[in-house]
GROMACS .gro file of C-alpha atoms in nm:
model
  492
    1MET     CA    1   8.872  10.323   8.064
    2SER     CA    2   9.143  10.549   8.201
    3THR     CA    3   9.185  10.516   8.577
    4ILE     CA    4   9.506  10.564   8.769
    5GLN     CA    5   9.833  10.518   8.584
    6PHE     CA    6  10.027  10.336   8.853
    7PRO     CA    7  10.390  10.363   8.746
    8SER     CA    8  10.648  10.096   8.689
    9PRO     CA    9  10.862  10.064   9.001
   10GLN     CA   10  11.166  10.115   8.779
   11ASN     CA   11  11.061  10.475   8.712
   12HIS     CA   12  11.068  10.585   9.076
   13ILE     CA   13  10.767  10.813   9.036
   14LEU     CA   14  10.644  10.964   9.360
   15PRO     CA   15  10.276  10.936   9.457
   16HIS     CA   16  10.202  11.307   9.401
   17GLN     CA   17  10.331  11.272   9.042
   18ILE     CA   18  10.099  10.986   8.944
   19MET     CA   19   9.850  11.060   8.666
   20PHE     CA   20   9.486  10.977   8.727
   21THR     CA   21   9.128  11.048   8.623
   22TYR     CA   22   8.809  11.020   8.825
   23PRO     CA   23   8.533  10.777   8.720
   24GLN     CA   24   8.266  10.887   8.477
   25ASN     CA   25   7.985  10.680   8.623
   26SER     CA   26   7.884  10.563   8.967
   27SER     CA   27   7.729  10.225   9.042
   28GLY     CA   28   7.658  10.301   9.408
   29LYS     CA   29   7.506  10.556   9.642
   30PRO     CA   30   7.702  10.869   9.732
   31SER     CA   31   7.672  10.781  10.101
   32SER     CA   32   7.867  10.461  10.047
   33LEU     CA   33   8.132  10.651   9.850
   34LYS     CA   34   8.178  10.892  10.140
   35ARG     CA   35   8.233  10.598  10.370
   36VAL     CA   36   8.474  10.424  10.135
   37MET     CA   37   8.679  10.741  10.113
   38GLY     CA   38   8.644  10.787  10.488
   39ALA     CA   39   8.804  10.449  10.556
   40LEU     CA   40   9.103  10.529  10.333
   41PHE     CA   41   9.150  10.877  10.474
   42GLY     CA   42   9.095  10.746  10.827
   43LEU     CA   43   9.375  10.496  10.776
   44ALA     CA   44   9.612  10.755  10.629
   45VAL     CA   45   9.534  11.020  10.890
   46GLY     CA   46   9.584  10.767  11.169
   47ASP     CA   47   9.917  10.685  11.009
   48VAL     CA   48  10.046  11.043  10.993
   49LEU     CA   49   9.914  11.130  11.339
   50GLY     CA   50  10.114  10.839  11.476
   51VAL     CA   51  10.439  10.969  11.328
   52GLY     CA   52  10.653  11.106  11.608
   53VAL     CA   53  10.445  10.963  11.893
   54GLY     CA   54  10.473  10.590  11.826
   55PHE     CA   55  10.586  10.347  12.095
   56ARG     CA   56  10.543  10.589  12.385
   57SER     CA   57  10.371  10.470  12.701
   58GLY     CA   58  10.021  10.581  12.788
   59ASP     CA   59  10.157  10.757  13.096
   60TYR     CA   60  10.365  10.983  12.870
   61PHE     CA   61  10.054  11.151  12.728
   62GLY     CA   62   9.854  11.179  13.049
   63ASP     CA   63   9.539  11.380  12.987
   64CYS     CA   64   9.689  11.580  12.702
   65PRO     CA   65   9.500  11.543  12.372
   66VAL     CA   66   9.674  11.488  12.041
   67THR     CA   67   9.634  11.824  11.873
   68GLY     CA   68   9.769  11.772  11.524
   69ILE     CA   69  10.000  11.616  11.271
   70LYS     CA   70  10.366  11.640  11.362
   71LYS     CA   71  10.696  11.563  11.197
   72GLY     CA   72  10.924  11.286  11.317
   73GLY     CA   73  10.944  10.909  11.301
   74THR     CA   74  11.241  10.693  11.211
   75GLN     CA   75  11.283  10.877  10.879
   76SER     CA   76  11.233  11.231  11.015
   77LEU     CA   77  10.920  11.264  10.805
   78ASN     CA   78  10.763  11.602  10.749
   79PRO     CA   79  10.407  11.665  10.869
   80GLY     CA   80  10.163  11.475  10.649
   81GLN     CA   81  10.403  11.222  10.500
   82TRP     CA   82  10.273  10.873  10.555
   83THR     CA   83  10.464  10.559  10.644
   84ASP     CA   84  10.478  10.198  10.527
   85ASN     CA   85  10.121  10.131  10.640
   86THR     CA   86   9.957  10.369  10.393
   87SER     CA   87  10.204  10.257  10.125
   88MET     CA   88  10.102   9.893  10.168
   89CYS     CA   89   9.736   9.992  10.171
   90LEU     CA   90   9.784  10.169   9.837
   91CYS     CA   91   9.976   9.870   9.700
   92LEU     CA   92   9.677   9.648   9.782
   93ALA     CA   93   9.430   9.901   9.643
   94SER     CA   94   9.634   9.941   9.324
   95SER     CA   95   9.610   9.566   9.266
   96PHE     CA   96   9.230   9.574   9.292
   97ILE     CA   97   9.206   9.874   9.059
   98THR     CA   98   9.443   9.720   8.804
   99LYS     CA   99   9.321   9.359   8.816
  100LYS     CA  100   8.960   9.429   8.918
  101SER     CA  101   8.965   9.111   9.126
  102PHE     CA  102   9.145   8.943   9.414
  103ASP     CA  103   9.486   8.846   9.278
  104PRO     CA  104   9.716   8.742   9.564
  105TYR     CA  105  10.019   8.702   9.337
  106ASN     CA  106   9.982   9.054   9.200
  107GLN     CA  107   9.939   9.184   9.555
  108MET     CA  108  10.265   9.023   9.665
  109VAL     CA  109  10.442   9.161   9.358
  110ARG     CA  110  10.332   9.513   9.447
  111TYR     CA  111  10.436   9.472   9.810
  112LYS     CA  112  10.773   9.355   9.678
  113TRP     CA  113  10.797   9.665   9.460
  114TRP     CA  114  10.746   9.880   9.769
  115TYR     CA  115  11.004   9.675   9.961
  116LYS     CA  116  11.265   9.675   9.686
  117LYS     CA  117  11.194   9.996   9.492
  118GLY     CA  118  10.999  10.231   9.718
  119PHE     CA  119  10.679  10.189   9.510
  120LEU     CA  120  10.404  10.419   9.646
  121SER     CA  121  10.627  10.539   9.928
  122SER     CA  122  10.580  10.899  10.039
  123THR     CA  123  10.957  10.946  10.027
  124GLY     CA  124  11.029  10.741   9.716
  125GLN     CA  125  11.225  10.498   9.929
  126PHE     CA  126  11.140  10.188  10.128
  127PHE     CA  127  11.144  10.234  10.505
  128ASN     CA  128  10.983  10.083  10.814
  129ILE     CA  129  10.899   9.715  10.799
  130ASN     CA  130  10.817   9.464  11.068
  131ASN     CA  131  10.998   9.134  11.087
  132ALA     CA  132  10.700   8.923  10.977
  133THR     CA  133  10.650   9.130  10.661
  134ARG     CA  134  11.020   9.136  10.580
  135GLN     CA  135  11.057   8.760  10.620
  136ALA     CA  136  10.748   8.692  10.407
  137LEU     CA  137  10.864   8.921  10.125
  138ASP     CA  138  11.214   8.776  10.132
  139GLU     CA  139  11.061   8.430  10.104
  140PHE     CA  140  10.838   8.545   9.818
  141CYS     CA  141  11.144   8.671   9.629
  142ARG     CA  142  11.313   8.334   9.676
  143ARG     CA  143  11.006   8.150   9.552
  144GLN     CA  144  10.990   8.370   9.244
  145GLU     CA  145  11.323   8.217   9.141
  146THR     CA  146  11.144   7.882   9.099
  147LEU     CA  147  10.896   8.055   8.868
  148LYS     CA  148  11.179   8.191   8.657
  149LYS     CA  149  11.312   7.840   8.612
  150ALA     CA  150  10.970   7.692   8.540
  151TYR     CA  151  10.890   7.951   8.272
  152HIS     CA  152  11.247   8.003   8.146
  153MET     CA  153  11.256   8.369   8.245
  154ASN     CA  154  11.559   8.583   8.319
  155THR     CA  155  11.430   8.905   8.473
  156ASP     CA  156  11.215   9.016   8.764
  157GLU     CA  157  10.999   9.218   8.526
  158GLU     CA  158  10.902   8.903   8.336
  159VAL     CA  159  10.817   8.699   8.644
  160ASP     CA  160  10.632   8.989   8.808
  161ASP     CA  161  10.403   9.005   8.505
  162LEU     CA  162  10.288   8.643   8.530
  163SER     CA  163   9.913   8.588   8.551
  164LEU     CA  164   9.749   8.418   8.846
  165GLU     CA  165   9.651   8.131   8.616
  166LYS     CA  166  10.015   8.060   8.537
  167ILE     CA  167  10.101   8.076   8.905
  168ARG     CA  168   9.832   7.823   8.985
  169ALA     CA  169   9.965   7.596   8.711
  170ILE     CA  170  10.280   7.545   8.920
  171LYS     CA  171  10.127   7.301   9.165
  172LYS     CA  172  10.392   7.327   9.434
  173PHE     CA  173  10.407   7.706   9.435
  174ASN     CA  174  10.261   7.846   9.757
  175LEU     CA  175  10.175   8.214   9.794
  176LYS     CA  176  10.154   8.189  10.172
  177CYS     CA  177  10.502   8.309  10.253
  178GLY     CA  178  10.469   8.395  10.621
  179SER     CA  179  10.491   8.208  10.948
  180THR     CA  180  10.204   8.029  11.119
  181SER     CA  181  10.328   8.140  11.461
  182THR     CA  182  10.337   8.520  11.427
  183THR     CA  183  10.045   8.707  11.581
  184GLY     CA  184  10.132   9.070  11.515
  185SER     CA  185   9.882   9.326  11.394
  186GLY     CA  186  10.061   9.437  11.077
  187VAL     CA  187   9.812   9.289  10.831
  188LEU     CA  188   9.522   9.460  11.009
  189MET     CA  189   9.672   9.801  10.940
  190TYR     CA  190   9.628   9.794  10.561
  191LEU     CA  191   9.314   9.578  10.549
  192ALA     CA  192   9.076   9.850  10.427
  193PRO     CA  193   9.092   9.804  10.046
  194ILE     CA  194   8.942   9.454  10.074
  195PRO     CA  195   8.612   9.547  10.245
  196LEU     CA  196   8.601   9.869  10.043
  197PHE     CA  197   8.622   9.676   9.715
  198TYR     CA  198   8.385   9.398   9.825
  199PHE     CA  199   8.138   9.586  10.046
  200ARG     CA  200   7.852   9.489   9.814
  201SER     CA  201   7.948   9.123   9.857
  202PRO     CA  202   8.008   9.073  10.231
  203LYS     CA  203   8.093   8.703  10.209
  204ASP     CA  204   8.373   8.779   9.964
  205ALA     CA  205   8.499   9.065  10.181
  206VAL     CA  206   8.523   8.843  10.487
  207ASN     CA  207   8.674   8.551  10.296
  208TYR     CA  208   8.936   8.755  10.111
  209ALA     CA  209   9.032   8.948  10.425
  210GLY     CA  210   9.146   8.621  10.575
  211ARG     CA  211   9.312   8.501  10.257
  212SER     CA  212   9.504   8.825  10.215
  213ALA     CA  213   9.629   8.811  10.574
  214SER     CA  214   9.747   8.453  10.525
  215LEU     CA  215  10.006   8.571  10.270
  216PHE     CA  216  10.207   8.716  10.559
  217GLN     CA  217  10.074   8.553  10.875
  218ASP     CA  218   9.895   8.221  10.836
  219ASN     CA  219   9.776   8.214  11.195
  220ILE     CA  220   9.410   8.154  11.277
  221LYS     CA  221   9.393   8.440  11.530
  222VAL     CA  222   9.528   8.682  11.273
  223LEU     CA  223   9.299   8.556  10.997
  224ASP     CA  224   8.990   8.571  11.216
  225ALA     CA  225   9.077   8.917  11.347
  226CYS     CA  226   9.097   9.042  10.987
  227ARG     CA  227   8.776   8.863  10.888
  228TYR     CA  228   8.583   9.006  11.181
  229TYR     CA  229   8.714   9.359  11.131
  230ALA     CA  230   8.640   9.342  10.758
  231ALA     CA  231   8.281   9.247  10.843
  232LEU     CA  232   8.252   9.553  11.068
  233ILE     CA  233   8.385   9.783  10.795
  234VAL     CA  234   8.148   9.632  10.538
  235ALA     CA  235   7.852   9.675  10.773
  236ALA     CA  236   7.952  10.037  10.837
  237ILE     CA  237   7.974  10.115  10.464
  238ARG     CA  238   7.637   9.950  10.409
  239GLY     CA  239   7.483  10.192  10.659
  240GLU     CA  240   7.436   9.989  10.976
  241LYS     CA  241   7.407  10.194  11.294
  242LYS     CA  242   7.687  10.221  11.543
  243GLU     CA  243   7.501  10.038  11.817
  244ARG     CA  244   7.464   9.744  11.580
  245LEU     CA  245   7.833   9.741  11.494
  246LEU     CA  246   7.914   9.735  11.865
  247ASP     CA  247   7.641   9.491  11.958
  248ASN     CA  248   7.761   9.180  12.139
  249HIS     CA  249   7.558   8.975  11.890
  250PHE     CA  250   7.698   9.134  11.572
  251TYR     CA  251   7.884   8.816  11.479
  252GLU     CA  252   7.578   8.598  11.537
  253ASP     CA  253   7.353   8.830  11.338
  254HIS     CA  254   7.599   8.831  11.047
  255ARG     CA  255   7.693   8.467  11.072
  256SER     CA  256   7.605   8.408  10.706
  257TRP     CA  257   7.898   8.631  10.607
  258PHE     CA  258   8.145   8.394  10.769
  259GLU     CA  259   8.246   8.040  10.687
  260ALA     CA  260   8.106   7.745  10.881
  261LYS     CA  261   8.396   7.738  11.126
  262GLU     CA  262   8.348   7.966  11.426
  263LEU     CA  263   8.586   8.249  11.508
  264HIS     CA  264   8.887   8.175  11.723
  265PRO     CA  265   8.783   8.196  12.093
  266GLU     CA  266   8.998   8.505  12.160
  267ILE     CA  267   8.849   8.691  11.864
  268LEU     CA  268   8.501   8.570  11.955
  269ARG     CA  269   8.550   8.710  12.305
  270ILE     CA  270   8.620   9.052  12.151
  271ALA     CA  271   8.316   9.020  11.925
  272GLN     CA  272   8.110   8.958  12.237
  273GLY     CA  273   8.222   9.285  12.394
  274SER     CA  274   8.542   9.226  12.594
  275TYR     CA  275   8.664   9.574  12.493
  276LYS     CA  276   8.376   9.753  12.667
  277ARG     CA  277   8.568   9.888  12.962
  278PRO     CA  278   8.483  10.255  13.018
  279ARG     CA  279   8.812  10.354  13.182
  280GLY     CA  280   9.019  10.210  12.899
  281TYR     CA  281   9.385  10.239  12.991
  282GLU     CA  282   9.310  10.209  13.362
  283ASP     CA  283   9.102   9.899  13.287
  284GLY     CA  284   9.387   9.730  13.101
  285ILE     CA  285   9.321   9.833  12.739
  286ARG     CA  286   9.658   9.857  12.566
  287GLY     CA  287   9.771   9.930  12.212
  288LYS     CA  288  10.018   9.644  12.198
  289GLY     CA  289  10.156   9.461  11.897
  290TYR     CA  290   9.968   9.139  11.972
  291ILE     CA  291   9.674   9.136  11.732
  292VAL     CA  292   9.416   9.047  11.997
  293ASP     CA  293   9.522   9.344  12.212
  294THR     CA  294   9.533   9.575  11.910
  295LEU     CA  295   9.187   9.478  11.788
  296GLU     CA  296   9.047   9.521  12.136
  297ALA     CA  297   9.211   9.864  12.167
  298ALA     CA  298   9.080   9.988  11.831
  299LEU     CA  299   8.726   9.881  11.913
  300TRP     CA  300   8.747  10.039  12.257
  301VAL     CA  301   8.841  10.370  12.092
  302PHE     CA  302   8.552  10.344  11.845
  303CYS     CA  303   8.311  10.253  12.125
  304TYR     CA  304   8.396  10.554  12.341
  305ASP     CA  305   8.494  10.821  12.088
  306ASN     CA  306   8.175  11.025  12.139
  307ASN     CA  307   8.135  11.025  11.762
  308SER     CA  308   8.442  11.245  11.724
  309PHE     CA  309   8.749  11.170  11.513
  310GLU     CA  310   8.956  11.410  11.722
  311LYS     CA  311   8.870  11.230  12.043
  312GLY     CA  312   8.908  10.889  11.883
  313PHE     CA  313   9.254  10.951  11.739
  314SER     CA  314   9.364  11.122  12.059
  315ASP     CA  315   9.245  10.828  12.270
  316ALA     CA  316   9.415  10.581  12.036
  317VAL     CA  317   9.750  10.756  12.065
  318ARG     CA  318   9.718  10.796  12.443
  319LEU     CA  319   9.681  10.420  12.488
  320GLY     CA  320  10.057  10.409  12.434
  321GLU     CA  321  10.299  10.145  12.305
  322ASN     CA  322  10.186  10.062  11.947
  323ASN     CA  323   9.963  10.369  11.952
  324ASP     CA  324  10.017  10.450  11.586
  325THR     CA  325   9.891  10.101  11.502
  326THR     CA  326   9.580  10.152  11.712
  327ALA     CA  327   9.511  10.486  11.542
  328ILE     CA  328   9.543  10.336  11.194
  329ILE     CA  329   9.312  10.044  11.269
  330TYR     CA  330   9.059  10.266  11.444
  331GLY     CA  331   9.070  10.512  11.154
  332GLN     CA  332   8.958  10.249  10.903
  333LEU     CA  333   8.638  10.160  11.090
  334ALA     CA  334   8.565  10.512  11.212
  335GLY     CA  335   8.613  10.650  10.862
  336ALA     CA  336   8.387  10.383  10.715
  337TYR     CA  337   8.117  10.473  10.965
  338TYR     CA  338   8.140  10.853  10.986
  339GLY     CA  339   8.256  10.925  10.630
  340TYR     CA  340   8.544  11.149  10.529
  341GLN     CA  341   8.348  11.467  10.606
  342GLN     CA  342   8.395  11.432  10.981
  343ILE     CA  343   8.774  11.405  10.961
  344PRO     CA  344   8.910  11.749  11.057
  345GLU     CA  345   8.973  11.956  10.747
  346CYS     CA  346   9.315  12.070  10.867
  347TRP     CA  347   9.430  11.706  10.882
  348LEU     CA  348   9.307  11.631  10.533
  349ARG     CA  349   9.477  11.941  10.396
  350GLN     CA  350   9.810  11.838  10.547
  351LEU     CA  351   9.794  11.483  10.414
  352TYR     CA  352  10.050  11.410  10.144
  353ALA     CA  353   9.906  11.303   9.803
  354SER     CA  354   9.550  11.339   9.932
  355SER     CA  355   9.413  11.369   9.577
  356LEU     CA  356   9.557  11.031   9.483
  357ILE     CA  357   9.404  10.871   9.793
  358ALA     CA  358   9.066  11.024   9.706
  359CYS     CA  359   9.086  10.892   9.350
  360VAL     CA  360   9.180  10.545   9.475
  361GLY     CA  361   8.865  10.549   9.687
  362HIS     CA  362   8.650  10.639   9.385
  363TRP     CA  363   8.785  10.354   9.174
  364LEU     CA  364   8.761  10.096   9.453
  365HIS     CA  365   8.400  10.199   9.501
  366LEU     CA  366   8.324  10.176   9.130
  367PHE     CA  367   8.508   9.855   9.042
  368GLY     CA  368   8.391   9.642   9.333
  369PRO     CA  369   8.168   9.351   9.228
  370GLU     CA  370   7.793   9.365   9.267
  371GLN     CA  371   7.607   9.173   9.533
  372SER     CA  372   7.558   8.805   9.474
  373PRO     CA  373   7.191   8.692   9.461
  374THR     CA  374   7.224   8.529   9.804
  375GLU     CA  375   7.336   8.857   9.962
  376GLN     CA  376   7.067   9.094   9.844
  377GLU     CA  377   6.930   9.143  10.194
  378SER     CA  378   7.124   9.263  10.495
  379PRO     CA  379   7.109   9.031  10.795
  380LYS     CA  380   6.790   9.070  10.993
  381LEU     CA  381   6.885   9.231  11.322
  382ARG     CA  382   6.686   9.197  11.640
  383PRO     CA  383   6.693   9.462  11.913
  384LYS     CA  384   6.963   9.414  12.173
  385GLU     CA  385   7.009   9.584  12.506
  386SER     CA  386   7.381   9.514  12.542
  387ILE     CA  387   7.490   9.865  12.434
  388PRO     CA  388   7.265  10.151  12.546
  389ALA     CA  389   7.208  10.390  12.261
  390LYS     CA  390   7.273  10.686  12.489
  391ASN     CA  391   7.636  10.579  12.527
  392HIS     CA  392   7.712  10.568  12.159
  393GLN     CA  393   7.469  10.791  11.974
  394ARG     CA  394   7.519  11.126  12.145
  395ASN     CA  395   7.559  11.414  11.905
  396HIS     CA  396   7.555  11.166  11.620
  397GLN     CA  397   7.437  11.273  11.277
  398LYS     CA  398   7.350  11.048  10.991
  399VAL     CA  399   7.628  11.033  10.736
  400ASN     CA  400   7.406  11.188  10.471
  401ASP     CA  401   7.343  11.488  10.698
  402ILE     CA  402   7.703  11.561  10.789
  403THR     CA  403   7.833  11.902  10.685
  404PRO     CA  404   8.103  11.856  10.420
  405VAL     CA  405   8.465  11.924  10.507
  406SER     CA  406   8.454  12.237  10.297
  407ASN     CA  407   8.197  12.377  10.062
  408GLU     CA  408   8.482  12.439   9.819
  409THR     CA  409   8.613  12.086   9.813
  410GLN     CA  410   8.303  11.897   9.714
  411SER     CA  411   8.096  11.888   9.399
  412THR     CA  412   7.813  11.673   9.273
  413SER     CA  413   7.837  11.536   8.920
  414LYS     CA  414   7.537  11.587   8.695
  415LEU     CA  415   7.631  11.266   8.519
  416SER     CA  416   7.702  11.028   8.801
  417ASN     CA  417   7.588  11.185   9.130
  418TYR     CA  418   7.942  11.135   9.255
  419GLN     CA  419   8.058  11.366   9.531
  420LEU     CA  420   8.426  11.436   9.490
  421LEU     CA  421   8.688  11.530   9.743
  422ILE     CA  422   8.919  11.736   9.526
  423ASP     CA  423   9.185  11.992   9.611
  424ILE     CA  424   9.084  12.339   9.498
  425PRO     CA  425   9.313  12.563   9.291
  426TYR     CA  426   9.431  12.900   9.404
  427THR     CA  427   9.729  13.130   9.363
  428ARG     CA  428   9.914  13.290   9.653
  429THR     CA  429  10.255  13.361   9.799
  430PRO     CA  430  10.376  13.055   9.994
  431HIS     CA  431  10.412  13.071  10.370
  432ALA     CA  432  10.727  12.968  10.550
  433GLU     CA  433  10.844  12.648  10.389
  434ILE     CA  434  11.000  12.330  10.519
  435PRO     CA  435  11.273  12.177  10.302
  436ASN     CA  436  11.211  11.823  10.190
  437ASN     CA  437  11.525  11.636  10.099
  438HIS     CA  438  11.337  11.361   9.919
  439HIS     CA  439  11.283  11.573   9.606
  440ALA     CA  440  11.531  11.730   9.370
  441THR     CA  441  11.577  12.104   9.393
  442THR     CA  442  11.366  12.316   9.159
  443THR     CA  443  11.306  12.685   9.104
  444ASN     CA  444  11.093  12.833   9.379
  445ASN     CA  445  10.804  13.015   9.213
  446SER     CA  446  10.675  13.317   9.402
  447GLN     CA  447  10.324  13.229   9.295
  448PHE     CA  448  10.216  12.867   9.327
  449ARG     CA  449   9.912  12.744   9.137
  450TYR     CA  450   9.769  12.404   9.214
  451PRO     CA  451   9.741  12.183   8.907
  452TYR     CA  452   9.368  12.193   8.850
  453PRO     CA  453   9.201  12.377   8.564
  454ASP     CA  454   8.930  12.560   8.758
  455SER     CA  455   8.746  12.528   9.081
  456ILE     CA  456   8.544  12.209   9.058
  457LEU     CA  457   8.242  12.412   9.167
  458ASN     CA  458   8.271  12.620   8.851
  459THR     CA  459   8.373  12.339   8.618
  460ASP     CA  460   8.134  12.116   8.430
  461PHE     CA  461   8.209  11.760   8.541
  462ASN     CA  462   8.174  11.628   8.186
  463ARG     CA  463   8.472  11.845   8.087
  464TYR     CA  464   8.672  11.774   8.401
  465GLN     CA  465   8.653  11.399   8.414
  466TYR     CA  466   8.839  11.336   8.088
  467MET     CA  467   9.147  11.533   8.190
  468GLU     CA  468   9.439  11.313   8.286
  469ARG     CA  469   9.616  11.532   8.535
  470PRO     CA  470   9.983  11.465   8.610
  471LEU     CA  471  10.021  11.566   8.972
  472GLY     CA  472  10.317  11.793   9.017
  473HIS     CA  473  10.258  11.984   8.690
  474ASN     CA  474  10.098  12.321   8.640
  475TYR     CA  475   9.787  12.328   8.428
  476ASN     CA  476   9.965  12.536   8.162
  477GLY     CA  477  10.198  12.242   8.099
  478SER     CA  478  10.512  12.372   8.269
  479SER     CA  479  10.682  12.131   8.505
  480TYR     CA  480  10.670  12.204   8.873
  481TYR     CA  481  10.770  11.943   9.129
  482PRO     CA  482  10.735  12.075   9.483
  483THR     CA  483  11.054  12.066   9.685
  484ILE     CA  484  10.888  12.154  10.011
  485TYR     CA  485  10.618  12.041  10.247
  486SER     CA  486  10.426  12.304  10.437
  487PRO     CA  487  10.155  12.272  10.701
  488TYR     CA  488   9.971  12.548  10.517
  489ARG     CA  489   9.936  12.369  10.184
  490HIS     CA  490   9.730  12.104  10.023
  491TYR     CA  491   9.965  11.816   9.951
  492LEU     CA  492   9.918  11.695   9.596
   0.00000   0.00000   0.00000
């Protein structure tokens, strides 16, 4: 089955150039697919919205809303280019799509590719890394040298290709490469692929969320924060109402999803509603780097976003300090609950390599394992009065009733009932263009045609789904690699 042809890191292929096909069949409901895609797009949009405004104090923003995607950041990124957080999310997702299971060694290899080779970077180069991640990846590289000796290998390519079984055969080899003392929120920012892949099996989602975090930060607060947030994302994808997600008894009602040991007291306090402070910033909510503060901030934003992505992302950024982190973490849960349709269309259109992100969502949704027999029923929830519905359900529409982002960007497959978020083709004269130094110079065509055969609305899905489409090429076969980014274009 052809999926996404994730490139070798040696080839330095940019995300918009990756070849992919959409799935032929669906094993789930379209509503859950919308939410899976919503979580990925929510993460990526939170990432790009945070570019240029990160690490500013809450007082800097005042009452001014965040109105759109801007350029900036440490790498002077153009509007829509994402940072290390989306790159690491895609690294994790690519492991699930390739291995179709939880393979921590393969995950670390792909993170290393990003770190060393710029794998799945929006610029083609590695940039932005926190100290905990850097130290863990450096340690992983050192430990790979022991594998080379054990298996008489000479190259990184050989050792990177080792199976998890061979890794486990080396008894003293430990994949947990991080510190037990770090409590940053880095691992929470690219968590989404785990609950998206395992949403049909909540126990696995919660378990693997903690195990994945332990590769970089083997601290109980960090692990439990990831486990709890994964449970919220799973519940959102499975269709639970917002008041249930925010209920002070959510953890108790979903206790069967967690292991026997109770959550760390600081995470449990959040699960019991410590973030419910209406004035937010004035009440001490801060988007700091400490994972407890970050989790609290993201949940505060979700609690008081009035069911609006614009308000949610604006509030996340205005909390200040690590505001980009707050926006990314909020975006995962909000996207999983609202679905991608409620993310403003103009933000989705500006997002770099949006088609690749959409396709990743489709394959995560398809390849995730089925429910185990013990998880066929959702937890039985009793009514709670801790969160009045009027505070959280105003103007809320069911996900299935939400108006799509654009009637031109969505189509229902006769074969699989999949609803696709796909860039539409059209020909026009480009608007004012912004040079992008990360691509080689090419001839500037006066007419630019997006690399899709026909509008998906006018194309039979049976014909469309078998076309492996190299992003960055015209449909007629001629090469065209964009040298510019423009706020007026779909990014490919």
